[in-house]
């Protein structure tokens, strides 16, 4: 017996989760760019 | 006094105990003969034998005479190290000390593949709910797709400690099977022309200050956005800071070697305490093992398809070899090696290793972030 409220929750978590990971990675991307800009290797 | 009183163990064995002892022997065989993640599978295999002999003193037993609980060592280790999440977190310190983030500074864009290749986690979680698993168990099963043993253990110990055994076995077995799982999936969804795409080599020196600031900044940002993920990401970054600071070389080496070895021994054999016949010999276990494979397949699918999508917008000559996307999982450096050798098979002069390593490092961060997000999101829906 499938509980569709759980399935819906899983789908919602999946959507938010995937977007969340991309947001985190984009932030880390800009962190790396900024750190690299202000503290370049000499 | 009859024979049964002298040898009660012989009379208490069930067929399920024998199945579990066979599972333990199989894990030991895979660890020694095939060298599939031996550091974890061997302790787990031996532990599976240890806890499936009736009346084992390795687990807490009730004294038939006094009725009092006699503490077993593995039960004590479980309460102290897994239930409190201390063992996986210590492993994260060790892993952090082993990771070199400098390849990411050479091409930070590849971080995004570390996000795309976590697709298998969420797809599998969704599939598990369709098979009837409750949300907290489905999330613990999905996290097998992180391709990261400690993250899987950390999440499962929080949400579904009763499934820790099969989830750990699946996570570590499939990590060892990355060279078998990834190539057919990649070949099925890419053309030869795509697999022949060359990527420019990135030559860049990264400053020590940048490598020191990175783990500190990531920890602060992760803490502000998702505080539930802070233990996971923070311990990883703490280990990395020890490595990069340059003044704690002795501690860095200790974290990479002694700490990693000691905690791995304890972690493996302690997880085995959950591999008792009554918990493991169930249809659920087979479903979890199957869903673990689904998670790895869809991780690869997600990473490769994201690369193909990005290529639509990139000009000719700047396109990404879509095989690189498959390295966005945490199995380091196994996945990078697999993709590099696949590239060489197609074209002997196409060296993808540096890009593959950068993506693979991104996958290590991505898997921990995914674990942190699962820990933050799932309680909101239960």
mmCIF file of C-alpha atoms in Angstrom:
data_model
loop_
_atom_site.group_PDB
_atom_site.id
_atom_site.type_symbol
_atom_site.label_atom_id
_atom_site.label_comp_id
_atom_site.label_asym_id
_atom_site.label_seq_id
_atom_site.Cartn_x
_atom_site.Cartn_y
_atom_site.Cartn_z
ATOM 1 C CA UNK A 1 0.000 0.000 0.000
ATOM 2 C CA UNK A 2 1.609 3.257 -1.102
ATOM 3 C CA UNK A 3 1.142 6.308 1.110
ATOM 4 C CA UNK A 4 0.989 9.111 -1.448
ATOM 5 C CA UNK A 5 1.468 11.828 1.172
ATOM 6 C CA UNK A 6 4.915 10.323 1.891
ATOM 7 C CA UNK A 7 5.657 10.059 -1.828
ATOM 8 C CA UNK A 8 4.690 13.716 -2.276
ATOM 9 C CA UNK A 9 6.929 14.718 0.636
ATOM 10 C CA UNK A 10 9.803 12.738 -0.893
ATOM 11 C CA UNK A 11 9.279 14.480 -4.221
ATOM 12 C CA UNK A 12 9.257 17.880 -2.538
ATOM 13 C CA UNK A 13 12.399 17.100 -0.529
ATOM 14 C CA UNK A 14 14.067 15.880 -3.738
ATOM 15 C CA UNK A 15 13.249 19.134 -5.533
ATOM 16 C CA UNK A 16 14.332 21.372 -2.659
ATOM 17 C CA UNK A 17 17.384 19.176 -2.028
ATOM 18 C CA UNK A 18 18.672 19.304 -5.605
ATOM 19 C CA UNK A 19 18.145 23.067 -5.821
ATOM 20 C CA UNK A 20 19.783 23.411 -2.387
ATOM 21 C CA UNK A 21 22.914 21.535 -3.434
ATOM 22 C CA UNK A 22 23.272 23.696 -6.541
ATOM 23 C CA UNK A 23 22.836 26.834 -4.439
ATOM 24 C CA UNK A 24 25.528 25.631 -2.000
ATOM 25 C CA UNK A 25 27.889 24.781 -4.838
ATOM 26 C CA UNK A 26 27.305 28.128 -6.549
ATOM 27 C CA UNK A 27 28.131 29.878 -3.261
ATOM 28 C CA UNK A 28 31.291 27.773 -2.852
ATOM 29 C CA UNK A 29 32.174 28.601 -6.479
ATOM 30 C CA UNK A 30 32.037 32.328 -5.710
ATOM 31 C CA UNK A 31 33.913 31.764 -2.432
ATOM 32 C CA UNK A 32 36.740 30.111 -4.365
ATOM 33 C CA UNK A 33 36.731 32.884 -6.972
ATOM 34 C CA UNK A 34 36.835 35.583 -4.283
ATOM 35 C CA UNK A 35 39.517 33.912 -2.179
ATOM 36 C CA UNK A 36 41.574 33.297 -5.304
ATOM 37 C CA UNK A 37 41.202 36.928 -6.384
ATOM 38 C CA UNK A 38 42.211 38.438 -3.052
ATOM 39 C CA UNK A 39 44.870 35.878 -2.127
ATOM 40 C CA UNK A 40 46.560 34.824 -5.380
ATOM 41 C CA UNK A 41 49.679 32.687 -5.393
ATOM 42 C CA UNK A 42 52.867 34.761 -5.585
ATOM 43 C CA UNK B 1 22.575 -32.431 33.168
ATOM 44 C CA UNK B 2 22.018 -33.254 29.521
ATOM 45 C CA UNK B 3 23.982 -32.278 26.384
ATOM 46 C CA UNK B 4 21.662 -29.345 25.617
ATOM 47 C CA UNK B 5 22.502 -27.749 28.982
ATOM 48 C CA UNK B 6 26.218 -28.091 28.232
ATOM 49 C CA UNK B 7 26.062 -26.782 24.632
ATOM 50 C CA UNK B 8 22.966 -24.525 24.448
ATOM 51 C CA UNK B 9 24.404 -22.600 21.474
ATOM 52 C CA UNK B 10 24.147 -25.638 19.200
ATOM 53 C CA UNK B 11 20.439 -25.961 19.963
ATOM 54 C CA UNK B 12 19.710 -22.246 19.589
ATOM 55 C CA UNK B 13 21.108 -21.811 16.055
ATOM 56 C CA UNK B 14 18.477 -20.978 13.433
ATOM 57 C CA UNK B 15 18.817 -21.042 9.628
ATOM 58 C CA UNK B 16 18.894 -17.243 9.700
ATOM 59 C CA UNK B 17 22.024 -17.318 11.876
ATOM 60 C CA UNK B 18 23.718 -19.545 9.298
ATOM 61 C CA UNK B 19 22.661 -17.158 6.508
ATOM 62 C CA UNK B 20 24.277 -14.278 8.414
ATOM 63 C CA UNK B 21 27.461 -16.247 9.052
ATOM 64 C CA UNK B 22 27.547 -16.960 5.295
ATOM 65 C CA UNK B 23 27.070 -13.206 4.659
ATOM 66 C CA UNK B 24 29.980 -12.511 7.039
ATOM 67 C CA UNK B 25 32.197 -15.046 5.253
ATOM 68 C CA UNK B 26 31.228 -13.532 1.877
ATOM 69 C CA UNK B 27 32.208 -10.051 3.060
ATOM 70 C CA UNK B 28 35.542 -11.374 4.338
ATOM 71 C CA UNK B 29 36.086 -13.148 0.983
ATOM 72 C CA UNK B 30 35.278 -9.966 -0.982
ATOM 73 C CA UNK B 31 37.587 -7.947 1.270
ATOM 74 C CA UNK B 32 40.575 -10.307 1.048
ATOM 75 C CA UNK B 33 40.258 -11.939 -2.362
ATOM 76 C CA UNK B 34 38.690 -9.107 -4.382
ATOM 77 C CA UNK B 35 40.018 -6.235 -2.212
ATOM 78 C CA UNK B 36 36.564 -4.576 -2.178
ATOM 79 C CA UNK B 37 36.884 -1.848 0.498
ATOM 80 C CA UNK B 38 38.748 -4.288 2.813
ATOM 81 C CA UNK B 39 39.193 -1.757 5.626
ATOM 82 C CA UNK B 40 35.455 -1.737 6.250
ATOM 83 C CA UNK B 41 34.118 -4.965 4.765
ATOM 84 C CA UNK B 42 36.534 -7.227 6.666
ATOM 85 C CA UNK B 43 35.650 -5.894 10.156
ATOM 86 C CA UNK B 44 31.978 -5.914 9.179
ATOM 87 C CA UNK B 45 32.221 -9.493 7.903
ATOM 88 C CA UNK B 46 33.958 -10.726 11.038
ATOM 89 C CA UNK B 47 31.539 -8.778 13.191
ATOM 90 C CA UNK B 48 28.607 -10.385 11.375
ATOM 91 C CA UNK B 49 29.920 -13.804 12.430
ATOM 92 C CA UNK B 50 30.579 -12.561 15.967
ATOM 93 C CA UNK B 51 27.049 -11.294 16.586
ATOM 94 C CA UNK B 52 25.189 -14.203 14.998
ATOM 95 C CA UNK B 53 26.414 -16.948 17.279
ATOM 96 C CA UNK B 54 23.614 -17.391 19.822
ATOM 97 C CA UNK B 55 24.254 -15.969 23.320
ATOM 98 C CA UNK B 56 27.259 -14.003 22.024
ATOM 99 C CA UNK B 57 28.821 -11.939 24.775
ATOM 100 C CA UNK B 58 29.782 -9.312 22.176
ATOM 101 C CA UNK B 59 26.181 -8.047 22.418
ATOM 102 C CA UNK B 60 24.259 -7.149 25.551
ATOM 103 C CA UNK B 61 22.472 -10.252 26.912
ATOM 104 C CA UNK B 62 20.004 -10.776 29.734
ATOM 105 C CA UNK B 63 21.403 -13.023 32.461
ATOM 106 C CA UNK B 64 18.828 -15.884 32.790
ATOM 107 C CA UNK B 65 19.611 -16.271 36.505
ATOM 108 C CA UNK B 66 19.580 -12.683 37.741
ATOM 109 C CA UNK B 67 17.540 -11.121 34.896
ATOM 110 C CA UNK B 68 20.071 -8.294 34.708
ATOM 111 C CA UNK B 69 21.604 -7.028 31.460
ATOM 112 C CA UNK B 70 25.218 -8.031 30.889
ATOM 113 C CA UNK B 71 26.761 -5.355 28.671
ATOM 114 C CA UNK B 72 28.367 -6.591 25.456
ATOM 115 C CA UNK B 73 31.367 -4.708 24.044
ATOM 116 C CA UNK B 74 29.833 -4.112 20.614
ATOM 117 C CA UNK B 75 26.601 -2.828 22.144
ATOM 118 C CA UNK B 76 28.656 -0.413 24.271
ATOM 119 C CA UNK B 77 30.644 0.715 21.188
ATOM 120 C CA UNK B 78 27.377 1.235 19.304
ATOM 121 C CA UNK B 79 25.863 3.415 22.012
ATOM 122 C CA UNK B 80 29.088 5.376 22.463
ATOM 123 C CA UNK B 81 30.207 5.742 18.863
ATOM 124 C CA UNK B 82 27.327 5.305 16.414
ATOM 125 C CA UNK B 83 24.245 6.438 18.350
ATOM 126 C CA UNK B 84 26.151 9.585 19.339
ATOM 127 C CA UNK B 85 27.533 9.937 15.740
ATOM 128 C CA UNK B 86 31.069 10.287 17.137
ATOM 129 C CA UNK B 87 32.715 7.563 14.988
ATOM 130 C CA UNK B 88 31.554 8.889 11.582
ATOM 131 C CA UNK B 89 32.478 12.432 12.619
ATOM 132 C CA UNK B 90 35.989 11.334 13.591
ATOM 133 C CA UNK B 91 36.274 9.638 10.206
ATOM 134 C CA UNK B 92 35.335 12.986 8.644
ATOM 135 C CA UNK B 93 38.278 14.644 10.414
ATOM 136 C CA UNK B 94 40.522 11.975 8.894
ATOM 137 C CA UNK B 95 39.012 12.351 5.418
ATOM 138 C CA UNK B 96 39.291 16.143 5.627
ATOM 139 C CA UNK B 97 42.984 15.755 6.390
ATOM 140 C CA UNK B 98 43.344 13.576 3.285
ATOM 141 C CA UNK B 99 41.535 15.912 0.816
ATOM 142 C CA UNK B 100 43.489 18.369 -1.284
ATOM 143 C CA UNK B 101 41.103 21.093 -2.447
ATOM 144 C CA UNK B 102 43.643 22.762 -4.745
ATOM 145 C CA UNK B 103 42.334 20.979 -7.917
ATOM 146 C CA UNK B 104 39.015 22.797 -7.344
ATOM 147 C CA UNK B 105 40.747 26.185 -7.422
ATOM 148 C CA UNK B 106 42.060 25.340 -10.893
ATOM 149 C CA UNK B 107 38.557 24.926 -12.301
ATOM 150 C CA UNK B 108 35.894 25.795 -9.694
ATOM 151 C CA UNK B 109 33.125 25.487 -12.273
ATOM 152 C CA UNK B 110 33.483 21.708 -11.978
ATOM 153 C CA UNK B 111 32.021 22.013 -8.446
ATOM 154 C CA UNK B 112 28.596 22.075 -10.067
ATOM 155 C CA UNK B 113 29.013 18.472 -11.178
ATOM 156 C CA UNK B 114 29.432 17.616 -7.506
ATOM 157 C CA UNK B 115 25.840 18.830 -7.180
ATOM 158 C CA UNK B 116 24.398 17.199 -10.311
ATOM 159 C CA UNK B 117 25.813 13.776 -9.479
ATOM 160 C CA UNK B 118 23.874 13.692 -6.187
ATOM 161 C CA UNK B 119 20.726 13.154 -8.255
ATOM 162 C CA UNK B 120 20.777 9.430 -7.417
ATOM 163 C CA UNK B 121 20.273 10.196 -3.718
ATOM 164 C CA UNK B 122 16.996 11.977 -4.254
ATOM 165 C CA UNK B 123 15.767 9.722 -7.048
ATOM 166 C CA UNK B 124 16.366 6.676 -4.832
ATOM 167 C CA UNK B 125 14.686 8.297 -1.845
ATOM 168 C CA UNK B 126 11.649 8.909 -4.044
ATOM 169 C CA UNK B 127 11.764 5.320 -5.385
ATOM 170 C CA UNK B 128 12.031 3.941 -1.831
ATOM 171 C CA UNK B 129 8.839 5.742 -0.774
ATOM 172 C CA UNK B 130 7.083 4.209 -3.800
ATOM 173 C CA UNK B 131 8.183 0.797 -2.483
ATOM 174 C CA UNK B 132 6.508 1.572 0.837
ATOM 175 C CA UNK B 133 9.425 2.707 2.996
ATOM 176 C CA UNK B 134 8.593 5.522 5.441
ATOM 177 C CA UNK B 135 10.244 8.864 4.748
ATOM 178 C CA UNK B 136 13.038 8.616 7.332
ATOM 179 C CA UNK B 137 14.033 5.154 6.094
ATOM 180 C CA UNK B 138 13.765 6.213 2.432
ATOM 181 C CA UNK B 139 16.109 9.148 3.121
ATOM 182 C CA UNK B 140 18.613 6.823 4.802
ATOM 183 C CA UNK B 141 18.466 4.452 1.814
ATOM 184 C CA UNK B 142 18.790 7.295 -0.693
ATOM 185 C CA UNK B 143 21.944 8.570 0.977
ATOM 186 C CA UNK B 144 23.721 5.388 -0.216
ATOM 187 C CA UNK B 145 23.946 7.436 -3.434
ATOM 188 C CA UNK B 146 26.300 9.851 -1.691
ATOM 189 C CA UNK B 147 28.925 7.160 -2.476
ATOM 190 C CA UNK B 148 30.401 8.179 0.837
ATOM 191 C CA UNK B 149 30.385 5.595 3.645
ATOM 192 C CA UNK B 150 30.669 7.954 6.640
ATOM 193 C CA UNK B 151 27.878 10.235 5.312
ATOM 194 C CA UNK B 152 25.632 7.192 4.795
ATOM 195 C CA UNK B 153 26.385 5.958 8.322
ATOM 196 C CA UNK B 154 25.881 9.425 9.804
ATOM 197 C CA UNK B 155 22.464 9.936 8.183
ATOM 198 C CA UNK B 156 21.290 6.350 8.753
ATOM 199 C CA UNK B 157 22.330 6.418 12.419
ATOM 200 C CA UNK B 158 20.179 9.538 12.857
ATOM 201 C CA UNK B 159 17.088 8.414 10.901
ATOM 202 C CA UNK B 160 17.093 4.607 10.704
ATOM 203 C CA UNK B 161 19.678 2.949 12.998
ATOM 204 C CA UNK B 162 17.909 -0.400 12.496
ATOM 205 C CA UNK B 163 18.888 -0.279 8.788
ATOM 206 C CA UNK B 164 22.500 0.672 9.433
ATOM 207 C CA UNK B 165 23.822 -2.811 8.568
ATOM 208 C CA UNK B 166 22.358 -3.229 5.065
ATOM 209 C CA UNK B 167 22.894 0.475 4.218
ATOM 210 C CA UNK B 168 26.588 0.289 5.158
ATOM 211 C CA UNK B 169 27.101 -2.985 3.289
ATOM 212 C CA UNK B 170 25.428 -1.516 0.181
ATOM 213 C CA UNK B 171 27.318 1.802 0.380
ATOM 214 C CA UNK B 172 30.771 0.260 0.739
ATOM 215 C CA UNK B 173 30.140 -2.589 -1.724
ATOM 216 C CA UNK B 174 28.955 -0.285 -4.499
ATOM 217 C CA UNK B 175 31.795 2.164 -3.831
ATOM 218 C CA UNK B 176 34.156 -0.704 -4.557
ATOM 219 C CA UNK B 177 32.142 -1.579 -7.663
ATOM 220 C CA UNK B 178 32.324 1.918 -9.221
ATOM 221 C CA UNK B 179 34.632 0.624 -12.038
ATOM 222 C CA UNK B 180 31.946 -1.922 -12.934
ATOM 223 C CA UNK B 181 28.842 0.255 -12.440
ATOM 224 C CA UNK B 182 29.827 3.554 -14.096
ATOM 225 C CA UNK B 183 31.259 2.600 -17.560
ATOM 226 C CA UNK B 184 28.137 0.857 -18.967
ATOM 227 C CA UNK B 185 25.864 3.675 -17.730
ATOM 228 C CA UNK B 186 28.132 6.322 -19.290
ATOM 229 C CA UNK B 187 28.384 4.423 -22.590
ATOM 230 C CA UNK B 188 24.601 4.013 -22.724
ATOM 231 C CA UNK B 189 23.917 7.756 -22.522
ATOM 232 C CA UNK B 190 26.857 9.264 -24.453
ATOM 233 C CA UNK B 191 27.983 9.039 -28.065
ATOM 234 C CA UNK B 192 31.560 8.188 -29.050
ATOM 235 C CA UNK B 193 31.922 11.729 -30.404
ATOM 236 C CA UNK B 194 31.062 13.097 -26.955
ATOM 237 C CA UNK B 195 33.488 10.744 -25.236
ATOM 238 C CA UNK B 196 36.268 12.007 -27.527
ATOM 239 C CA UNK B 197 35.862 15.662 -26.458
ATOM 240 C CA UNK B 198 39.160 17.130 -25.286
ATOM 241 C CA UNK B 199 39.412 19.600 -22.454
ATOM 242 C CA UNK B 200 42.158 22.178 -21.965
ATOM 243 C CA UNK B 201 44.589 21.474 -19.142
ATOM 244 C CA UNK B 202 44.510 24.010 -16.300
ATOM 245 C CA UNK B 203 47.891 24.967 -14.870
ATOM 246 C CA UNK B 204 47.647 27.087 -11.775
ATOM 247 C CA UNK B 205 49.366 27.435 -8.424
ATOM 248 C CA UNK B 206 47.092 28.005 -5.435
ATOM 249 C CA UNK B 207 48.231 30.135 -2.481
ATOM 250 C CA UNK B 208 48.465 28.638 0.994
ATOM 251 C CA UNK B 209 46.283 31.448 2.379
ATOM 252 C CA UNK B 210 43.513 30.504 -0.064
ATOM 253 C CA UNK B 211 43.662 26.855 0.986
ATOM 254 C CA UNK B 212 43.521 27.874 4.673
ATOM 255 C CA UNK B 213 40.620 30.284 4.182
ATOM 256 C CA UNK B 214 38.524 27.846 2.144
ATOM 257 C CA UNK B 215 37.604 25.361 4.932
ATOM 258 C CA UNK B 216 36.941 28.181 7.408
ATOM 259 C CA UNK B 217 34.695 30.092 4.995
ATOM 260 C CA UNK B 218 32.791 26.974 3.906
ATOM 261 C CA UNK B 219 32.129 26.049 7.552
ATOM 262 C CA UNK B 220 30.772 29.510 8.389
ATOM 263 C CA UNK B 221 28.544 29.628 5.277
ATOM 264 C CA UNK B 222 27.227 26.078 5.813
ATOM 265 C CA UNK B 223 26.523 26.920 9.454
ATOM 266 C CA UNK B 224 24.541 30.015 8.546
ATOM 267 C CA UNK B 225 22.485 28.346 5.768
ATOM 268 C CA UNK B 226 21.964 24.856 7.214
ATOM 269 C CA UNK B 227 23.050 24.525 10.859
ATOM 270 C CA UNK B 228 21.977 20.848 10.916
ATOM 271 C CA UNK B 229 24.721 20.088 8.419
ATOM 272 C CA UNK B 230 27.387 21.823 10.466
ATOM 273 C CA UNK B 231 28.739 18.778 12.315
ATOM 274 C CA UNK B 232 29.114 16.908 9.031
ATOM 275 C CA UNK B 233 30.748 19.717 7.040
ATOM 276 C CA UNK B 234 32.547 21.267 10.009
ATOM 277 C CA UNK B 235 34.455 18.118 11.011
ATOM 278 C CA UNK B 236 35.462 17.538 7.369
ATOM 279 C CA UNK B 237 36.705 21.116 7.071
ATOM 280 C CA UNK B 238 38.434 20.943 10.475
ATOM 281 C CA UNK B 239 40.439 17.969 9.238
ATOM 282 C CA UNK B 240 41.284 19.905 6.083
ATOM 283 C CA UNK B 241 42.385 22.965 8.066
ATOM 284 C CA UNK B 242 44.760 20.773 10.086
ATOM 285 C CA UNK B 243 46.229 19.620 6.752
ATOM 286 C CA UNK B 244 46.531 23.027 5.118
ATOM 287 C CA UNK B 245 47.582 25.219 8.055
ATOM 288 C CA UNK B 246 51.183 24.060 7.689
ATOM 289 C CA UNK B 247 51.979 24.104 11.423
ATOM 290 C CA UNK B 248 50.254 20.851 12.437
ATOM 291 C CA UNK B 249 51.930 18.352 10.139
ATOM 292 C CA UNK B 250 52.214 15.780 12.925
ATOM 293 C CA UNK B 251 48.477 16.051 13.719
ATOM 294 C CA UNK B 252 47.614 15.995 10.014
ATOM 295 C CA UNK B 253 49.548 12.760 9.530
ATOM 296 C CA UNK B 254 48.024 11.298 12.707
ATOM 297 C CA UNK B 255 44.515 12.137 11.433
ATOM 298 C CA UNK B 256 45.245 10.634 8.010
ATOM 299 C CA UNK B 257 46.790 7.452 9.389
ATOM 300 C CA UNK B 258 46.328 6.522 13.053
ATOM 301 C CA UNK B 259 42.946 8.205 13.606
ATOM 302 C CA UNK B 260 41.553 6.902 10.294
ATOM 303 C CA UNK B 261 42.788 3.357 11.006
ATOM 304 C CA UNK B 262 41.603 3.172 14.613
ATOM 305 C CA UNK B 263 38.155 4.597 13.986
ATOM 306 C CA UNK B 264 37.710 2.478 10.842
ATOM 307 C CA UNK B 265 38.356 -0.700 12.844
ATOM 308 C CA UNK B 266 35.859 0.354 15.507
ATOM 309 C CA UNK B 267 33.332 1.636 12.973
ATOM 310 C CA UNK B 268 33.341 -1.541 10.889
ATOM 311 C CA UNK B 269 32.979 -4.016 13.719
ATOM 312 C CA UNK B 270 30.464 -1.817 15.543
ATOM 313 C CA UNK B 271 28.202 -1.534 12.491
ATOM 314 C CA UNK B 272 28.248 -5.319 12.437
ATOM 315 C CA UNK B 273 26.425 -5.267 15.775
ATOM 316 C CA UNK B 274 23.337 -4.260 13.773
ATOM 317 C CA UNK B 275 23.785 -7.197 11.387
ATOM 318 C CA UNK B 276 21.933 -9.705 13.530
ATOM 319 C CA UNK B 277 19.814 -12.300 11.721
ATOM 320 C CA UNK B 278 16.496 -10.925 12.945
ATOM 321 C CA UNK B 279 17.324 -7.469 11.553
ATOM 322 C CA UNK B 280 19.195 -8.463 8.384
ATOM 323 C CA UNK B 281 17.513 -11.566 6.922
ATOM 324 C CA UNK B 282 14.475 -9.725 5.610
ATOM 325 C CA UNK B 283 13.041 -8.728 2.248
ATOM 326 C CA UNK B 284 13.832 -5.089 3.156
ATOM 327 C CA UNK B 285 17.557 -5.875 3.055
ATOM 328 C CA UNK B 286 17.365 -7.133 -0.534
ATOM 329 C CA UNK B 287 15.342 -4.047 -1.486
ATOM 330 C CA UNK B 288 17.934 -1.764 0.136
ATOM 331 C CA UNK B 289 20.785 -3.512 -1.712
ATOM 332 C CA UNK B 290 18.837 -3.110 -4.993
ATOM 333 C CA UNK B 291 18.004 0.547 -4.311
ATOM 334 C CA UNK B 292 21.676 1.215 -3.523
ATOM 335 C CA UNK B 293 22.551 0.146 -7.061
ATOM 336 C CA UNK B 294 19.786 2.402 -8.416
ATOM 337 C CA UNK B 295 21.325 5.301 -6.459
ATOM 338 C CA UNK B 296 24.782 4.800 -7.992
ATOM 339 C CA UNK B 297 23.357 4.411 -11.519
ATOM 340 C CA UNK B 298 21.318 7.627 -11.250
ATOM 341 C CA UNK B 299 24.238 9.542 -9.704
ATOM 342 C CA UNK B 300 26.199 8.740 -12.851
ATOM 343 C CA UNK B 301 23.191 9.562 -15.021
ATOM 344 C CA UNK B 302 22.674 12.938 -13.283
ATOM 345 C CA UNK B 303 26.304 14.003 -13.636
ATOM 346 C CA UNK B 304 26.613 12.995 -17.299
ATOM 347 C CA UNK B 305 23.270 14.505 -18.336
ATOM 348 C CA UNK B 306 24.147 17.790 -16.596
ATOM 349 C CA UNK B 307 27.386 17.946 -18.615
ATOM 350 C CA UNK B 308 25.413 17.321 -21.809
ATOM 351 C CA UNK B 309 23.007 20.114 -20.849
ATOM 352 C CA UNK B 310 25.850 22.550 -20.156
ATOM 353 C CA UNK B 311 27.418 21.658 -23.517
ATOM 354 C CA UNK B 312 24.307 22.954 -25.305
ATOM 355 C CA UNK B 313 25.252 26.467 -24.143
ATOM 356 C CA UNK B 314 29.028 26.231 -24.534
ATOM 357 C CA UNK B 315 30.793 27.282 -27.744
ATOM 358 C CA UNK B 316 32.693 24.748 -29.869
ATOM 359 C CA UNK B 317 36.147 24.096 -28.455
ATOM 360 C CA UNK B 318 35.025 24.879 -24.893
ATOM 361 C CA UNK B 319 32.719 21.902 -24.491
ATOM 362 C CA UNK B 320 33.017 19.528 -21.523
ATOM 363 C CA UNK B 321 33.585 15.822 -21.959
ATOM 364 C CA UNK B 322 30.305 14.517 -20.460
ATOM 365 C CA UNK B 323 32.095 11.557 -18.866
ATOM 366 C CA UNK B 324 33.587 14.090 -16.424
ATOM 367 C CA UNK B 325 30.095 14.613 -14.980
ATOM 368 C CA UNK B 326 30.104 11.049 -13.645
ATOM 369 C CA UNK B 327 33.026 11.931 -11.332
ATOM 370 C CA UNK B 328 30.775 14.210 -9.286
ATOM 371 C CA UNK B 329 30.302 11.388 -6.792
ATOM 372 C CA UNK B 330 32.311 11.075 -3.618
ATOM 373 C CA UNK B 331 34.145 7.817 -4.432
ATOM 374 C CA UNK B 332 37.608 9.388 -4.562
ATOM 375 C CA UNK B 333 39.876 8.808 -6.452
ATOM 376 C CA UNK B 334 38.233 5.692 -7.865
ATOM 377 C CA UNK B 335 35.695 7.518 -10.037
ATOM 378 C CA UNK B 336 38.325 9.921 -11.450
ATOM 379 C CA UNK B 337 40.551 6.980 -12.381
ATOM 380 C CA UNK B 338 37.662 5.163 -14.073
ATOM 381 C CA UNK B 339 36.797 8.189 -16.222
ATOM 382 C CA UNK B 340 40.449 8.855 -17.048
ATOM 383 C CA UNK B 341 40.938 5.289 -18.250
ATOM 384 C CA UNK B 342 37.656 5.409 -20.209
ATOM 385 C CA UNK B 343 38.920 8.558 -21.936
ATOM 386 C CA UNK B 344 42.208 6.844 -22.783
ATOM 387 C CA UNK B 345 40.366 3.835 -24.208
ATOM 388 C CA UNK B 346 38.541 6.120 -26.655
ATOM 389 C CA UNK B 347 41.593 8.218 -27.497
ATOM 390 C CA UNK B 348 45.070 7.351 -26.225
ATOM 391 C CA UNK B 349 46.142 10.985 -26.157
ATOM 392 C CA UNK B 350 43.119 12.407 -24.311
ATOM 393 C CA UNK B 351 44.130 12.991 -20.693
ATOM 394 C CA UNK B 352 41.102 13.771 -18.549
ATOM 395 C CA UNK B 353 42.678 12.988 -15.175
ATOM 396 C CA UNK B 354 43.096 16.547 -13.841
ATOM 397 C CA UNK B 355 39.532 17.528 -14.713
ATOM 398 C CA UNK B 356 38.225 14.226 -13.358
ATOM 399 C CA UNK B 357 40.077 14.751 -10.057
ATOM 400 C CA UNK B 358 38.705 18.319 -9.722
ATOM 401 C CA UNK B 359 35.163 17.050 -10.289
ATOM 402 C CA UNK B 360 35.686 14.154 -7.905
ATOM 403 C CA UNK B 361 36.824 16.572 -5.150
ATOM 404 C CA UNK B 362 33.672 18.597 -5.867
ATOM 405 C CA UNK B 363 31.733 15.351 -5.413
ATOM 406 C CA UNK B 364 33.259 14.890 -1.968
ATOM 407 C CA UNK B 365 31.908 18.291 -0.932
ATOM 408 C CA UNK B 366 28.604 17.674 -2.741
ATOM 409 C CA UNK B 367 27.939 14.398 -0.937
ATOM 410 C CA UNK B 368 28.481 15.979 2.484
ATOM 411 C CA UNK B 369 26.257 18.935 1.547
ATOM 412 C CA UNK B 370 23.589 16.472 0.333
ATOM 413 C CA UNK B 371 23.802 14.609 3.652
ATOM 414 C CA UNK B 372 23.449 17.895 5.532
ATOM 415 C CA UNK B 373 20.433 18.929 3.448
ATOM 416 C CA UNK B 374 18.738 15.572 4.017
ATOM 417 C CA UNK B 375 19.310 15.990 7.765
ATOM 418 C CA UNK B 376 17.794 19.482 7.619
ATOM 419 C CA UNK B 377 14.849 18.767 5.296
ATOM 420 C CA UNK B 378 13.483 15.368 6.302
ATOM 421 C CA UNK B 379 12.484 16.315 9.905
ATOM 422 C CA UNK B 380 10.395 19.163 8.443
ATOM 423 C CA UNK B 381 8.192 16.628 6.628
ATOM 424 C CA UNK B 382 7.841 13.913 9.289
#
